[in-house]
Amino acid sequence: MANTANRLAGTAYVTVNGISIMVAGDFTYSPSRVTRETLVGMDSVHGYKEKPNAPFISCRVRDSGITTVADFNDQTNVNLVAELANGKTIIGESMWTVRAQEVQSEDAVFEVRWEGGSVTEN
């Protein structure tokens, strides 16, 4: 049996509302709830401003024929679970898709980004 104790990256298994999707690559997530920007004046650093940030999960998905691209476009209030190579489980709750999904037919892939709700790491 292989020892994977030092494996940190390379795999991502994702389900959307319990349905497995084929992740072709570029799995990205952000649990960040705020974005900060430093405010600098002509005399010194004055402080920072803070705005809410939408947590997100995104990836390149293989168009496998199990679901349609329109199904992804229709997703609102979905839950995602991702299991990563490093042992982390990423959970997205009450998420919706943003941006239009466009299939690149040469490799049958398209980008999907879910935002909103919350993203947590376990």
PDB file of C-alpha atoms in Angstrom:
ATOM      1  CA  MET A   1       0.000   0.000   0.000  1.00  0.00           C
ATOM      2  CA  ALA A   2       1.374   3.429  -0.947  1.00  0.00           C
ATOM      3  CA  ASN A   3       2.246   5.915   1.784  1.00  0.00           C
ATOM      4  CA  THR A   4       0.581   9.225   0.904  1.00  0.00           C
ATOM      5  CA  ALA A   5       1.457  11.053   4.148  1.00  0.00           C
ATOM      6  CA  ASN A   6       3.436  13.697   2.242  1.00  0.00           C
ATOM      7  CA  ARG A   7       0.947  14.200  -0.599  1.00  0.00           C
ATOM      8  CA  LEU A   8      -0.102  17.856  -0.611  1.00  0.00           C
ATOM      9  CA  ALA A   9      -1.671  18.491  -4.006  1.00  0.00           C
ATOM     10  CA  GLY A  10      -2.891  16.959  -7.214  1.00  0.00           C
ATOM     11  CA  THR A  11      -6.408  15.634  -6.667  1.00  0.00           C
ATOM     12  CA  ALA A  12      -9.842  17.096  -5.995  1.00  0.00           C
ATOM     13  CA  TYR A  13     -13.077  15.129  -5.750  1.00  0.00           C
ATOM     14  CA  VAL A  14     -16.136  17.381  -5.868  1.00  0.00           C
ATOM     15  CA  THR A  15     -19.842  16.811  -5.370  1.00  0.00           C
ATOM     16  CA  VAL A  16     -22.642  19.313  -5.930  1.00  0.00           C
ATOM     17  CA  ASN A  17     -25.743  18.478  -3.895  1.00  0.00           C
ATOM     18  CA  GLY A  18     -24.377  14.924  -3.631  1.00  0.00           C
ATOM     19  CA  ILE A  19     -23.730  14.462  -7.377  1.00  0.00           C
ATOM     20  CA  SER A  20     -20.098  13.864  -8.368  1.00  0.00           C
ATOM     21  CA  ILE A  21     -18.662  16.059 -11.096  1.00  0.00           C
ATOM     22  CA  MET A  22     -15.511  15.500 -13.145  1.00  0.00           C
ATOM     23  CA  VAL A  23     -12.900  18.069 -12.111  1.00  0.00           C
ATOM     24  CA  ALA A  24     -10.532  18.566 -15.044  1.00  0.00           C
ATOM     25  CA  GLY A  25      -8.323  21.046 -13.168  1.00  0.00           C
ATOM     26  CA  ASP A  26      -7.819  24.495 -11.672  1.00  0.00           C
ATOM     27  CA  PHE A  27      -9.699  23.813  -8.421  1.00  0.00           C
ATOM     28  CA  THR A  28      -9.652  27.074  -6.431  1.00  0.00           C
ATOM     29  CA  TYR A  29     -11.407  28.185  -3.280  1.00  0.00           C
ATOM     30  CA  SER A  30     -11.510  31.153  -0.936  1.00  0.00           C
ATOM     31  CA  PRO A  31     -13.154  31.179   2.492  1.00  0.00           C
ATOM     32  CA  SER A  32     -12.250  34.885   2.891  1.00  0.00           C
ATOM     33  CA  ARG A  33     -15.143  37.006   4.111  1.00  0.00           C
ATOM     34  CA  VAL A  34     -13.506  40.435   3.738  1.00  0.00           C
ATOM     35  CA  THR A  35     -11.161  42.305   1.401  1.00  0.00           C
ATOM     36  CA  ARG A  36      -8.927  45.015   2.843  1.00  0.00           C
ATOM     37  CA  GLU A  37      -7.163  47.825   1.048  1.00  0.00           C
ATOM     38  CA  THR A  38      -4.546  50.074   2.630  1.00  0.00           C
ATOM     39  CA  LEU A  39      -5.406  53.789   2.595  1.00  0.00           C
ATOM     40  CA  VAL A  40      -2.304  55.888   2.024  1.00  0.00           C
ATOM     41  CA  GLY A  41      -2.192  59.675   2.148  1.00  0.00           C
ATOM     42  CA  MET A  42       0.501  62.073   1.073  1.00  0.00           C
ATOM     43  CA  ASP A  43       1.787  62.197   4.648  1.00  0.00           C
ATOM     44  CA  SER A  44       1.546  58.572   5.881  1.00  0.00           C
ATOM     45  CA  VAL A  45      -0.417  55.363   5.963  1.00  0.00           C
ATOM     46  CA  HIS A  46      -3.852  56.324   7.263  1.00  0.00           C
ATOM     47  CA  GLY A  47      -5.329  52.871   7.824  1.00  0.00           C
ATOM     48  CA  TYR A  48      -7.417  50.568   5.675  1.00  0.00           C
ATOM     49  CA  LYS A  49     -10.869  50.066   4.261  1.00  0.00           C
ATOM     50  CA  GLU A  50     -12.715  46.790   4.479  1.00  0.00           C
ATOM     51  CA  LYS A  51     -15.463  45.425   2.256  1.00  0.00           C
ATOM     52  CA  PRO A  52     -17.386  42.151   2.342  1.00  0.00           C
ATOM     53  CA  ASN A  53     -16.051  39.446   0.043  1.00  0.00           C
ATOM     54  CA  ALA A  54     -18.083  36.578  -1.406  1.00  0.00           C
ATOM     55  CA  PRO A  55     -16.484  33.223  -0.520  1.00  0.00           C
ATOM     56  CA  PHE A  56     -16.113  31.063  -3.625  1.00  0.00           C
ATOM     57  CA  ILE A  57     -15.239  27.678  -5.098  1.00  0.00           C
ATOM     58  CA  SER A  58     -14.275  27.314  -8.742  1.00  0.00           C
ATOM     59  CA  CYS A  59     -12.882  24.652 -11.047  1.00  0.00           C
ATOM     60  CA  ARG A  60     -12.637  23.495 -14.620  1.00  0.00           C
ATOM     61  CA  VAL A  61     -15.259  20.773 -15.163  1.00  0.00           C
ATOM     62  CA  ARG A  62     -15.331  18.046 -17.809  1.00  0.00           C
ATOM     63  CA  ASP A  63     -18.547  17.999 -19.847  1.00  0.00           C
ATOM     64  CA  SER A  64     -19.207  14.320 -19.188  1.00  0.00           C
ATOM     65  CA  GLY A  65     -22.749  13.962 -20.457  1.00  0.00           C
ATOM     66  CA  ILE A  66     -24.081  13.122 -16.971  1.00  0.00           C
ATOM     67  CA  THR A  67     -25.288  16.697 -16.451  1.00  0.00           C
ATOM     68  CA  THR A  68     -25.895  19.528 -18.868  1.00  0.00           C
ATOM     69  CA  VAL A  69     -24.140  22.871 -18.928  1.00  0.00           C
ATOM     70  CA  ALA A  70     -27.546  24.484 -18.430  1.00  0.00           C
ATOM     71  CA  ASP A  71     -27.864  22.513 -15.163  1.00  0.00           C
ATOM     72  CA  PHE A  72     -24.775  24.325 -13.853  1.00  0.00           C
ATOM     73  CA  ASN A  73     -26.102  27.681 -15.005  1.00  0.00           C
ATOM     74  CA  ASP A  74     -29.354  27.016 -13.108  1.00  0.00           C
ATOM     75  CA  GLN A  75     -27.626  26.229  -9.798  1.00  0.00           C
ATOM     76  CA  THR A  76     -28.717  28.395  -6.879  1.00  0.00           C
ATOM     77  CA  ASN A  77     -28.617  27.455  -3.190  1.00  0.00           C
ATOM     78  CA  VAL A  78     -26.420  24.379  -3.768  1.00  0.00           C
ATOM     79  CA  ASN A  79     -23.970  22.700  -1.401  1.00  0.00           C
ATOM     80  CA  LEU A  80     -20.514  21.583  -2.521  1.00  0.00           C
ATOM     81  CA  VAL A  81     -18.093  19.166  -0.879  1.00  0.00           C
ATOM     82  CA  ALA A  82     -14.521  18.846  -2.127  1.00  0.00           C
ATOM     83  CA  GLU A  83     -11.966  16.325  -0.881  1.00  0.00           C
ATOM     84  CA  LEU A  84      -8.387  17.407  -1.596  1.00  0.00           C
ATOM     85  CA  ALA A  85      -5.126  15.462  -1.813  1.00  0.00           C
ATOM     86  CA  ASN A  86      -3.829  17.036   1.414  1.00  0.00           C
ATOM     87  CA  GLY A  87      -6.747  15.595   3.402  1.00  0.00           C
ATOM     88  CA  LYS A  88      -8.759  18.804   3.627  1.00  0.00           C
ATOM     89  CA  THR A  89     -12.485  18.833   3.043  1.00  0.00           C
ATOM     90  CA  ILE A  90     -13.809  22.083   1.608  1.00  0.00           C
ATOM     91  CA  ILE A  91     -17.510  22.719   2.151  1.00  0.00           C
ATOM     92  CA  GLY A  92     -19.508  25.366   0.306  1.00  0.00           C
ATOM     93  CA  GLU A  93     -23.016  26.033   1.579  1.00  0.00           C
ATOM     94  CA  SER A  94     -25.850  27.988  -0.049  1.00  0.00           C
ATOM     95  CA  MET A  95     -23.797  28.732  -3.178  1.00  0.00           C
ATOM     96  CA  TRP A  96     -24.844  29.871  -6.661  1.00  0.00           C
ATOM     97  CA  THR A  97     -23.067  29.903 -10.001  1.00  0.00           C
ATOM     98  CA  VAL A  98     -21.820  33.155 -11.474  1.00  0.00           C
ATOM     99  CA  ARG A  99     -20.580  33.922 -14.976  1.00  0.00           C
ATOM    100  CA  ALA A 100     -21.742  32.115 -18.085  1.00  0.00           C
ATOM    101  CA  GLN A 101     -20.389  28.615 -18.653  1.00  0.00           C
ATOM    102  CA  GLU A 102     -18.733  28.152 -22.059  1.00  0.00           C
ATOM    103  CA  VAL A 103     -17.620  24.709 -23.215  1.00  0.00           C
ATOM    104  CA  GLN A 104     -14.266  24.342 -24.953  1.00  0.00           C
ATOM    105  CA  SER A 105     -15.075  21.403 -27.189  1.00  0.00           C
ATOM    106  CA  GLU A 106     -11.510  20.245 -27.909  1.00  0.00           C
ATOM    107  CA  ASP A 107     -11.154  18.950 -24.344  1.00  0.00           C
ATOM    108  CA  ALA A 108     -14.858  19.095 -23.353  1.00  0.00           C
ATOM    109  CA  VAL A 109     -14.201  21.454 -20.426  1.00  0.00           C
ATOM    110  CA  PHE A 110     -15.806  24.564 -18.972  1.00  0.00           C
ATOM    111  CA  GLU A 111     -15.195  26.850 -15.999  1.00  0.00           C
ATOM    112  CA  VAL A 112     -17.655  27.029 -13.117  1.00  0.00           C
ATOM    113  CA  ARG A 113     -17.527  29.451 -10.196  1.00  0.00           C
ATOM    114  CA  TRP A 114     -19.864  29.262  -7.222  1.00  0.00           C
ATOM    115  CA  GLU A 115     -20.124  32.217  -4.828  1.00  0.00           C
ATOM    116  CA  GLY A 116     -22.069  33.239  -1.753  1.00  0.00           C
ATOM    117  CA  GLY A 117     -23.105  31.436   1.379  1.00  0.00           C
ATOM    118  CA  SER A 118     -20.007  30.195   3.153  1.00  0.00           C
ATOM    119  CA  VAL A 119     -16.863  28.206   2.393  1.00  0.00           C
ATOM    120  CA  THR A 120     -15.159  26.348   5.224  1.00  0.00           C
ATOM    121  CA  GLU A 121     -12.052  24.165   5.508  1.00  0.00           C
ATOM    122  CA  ASN A 122     -12.025  21.021   7.634  1.00  0.00           C
TER     123      ASN A 122
END
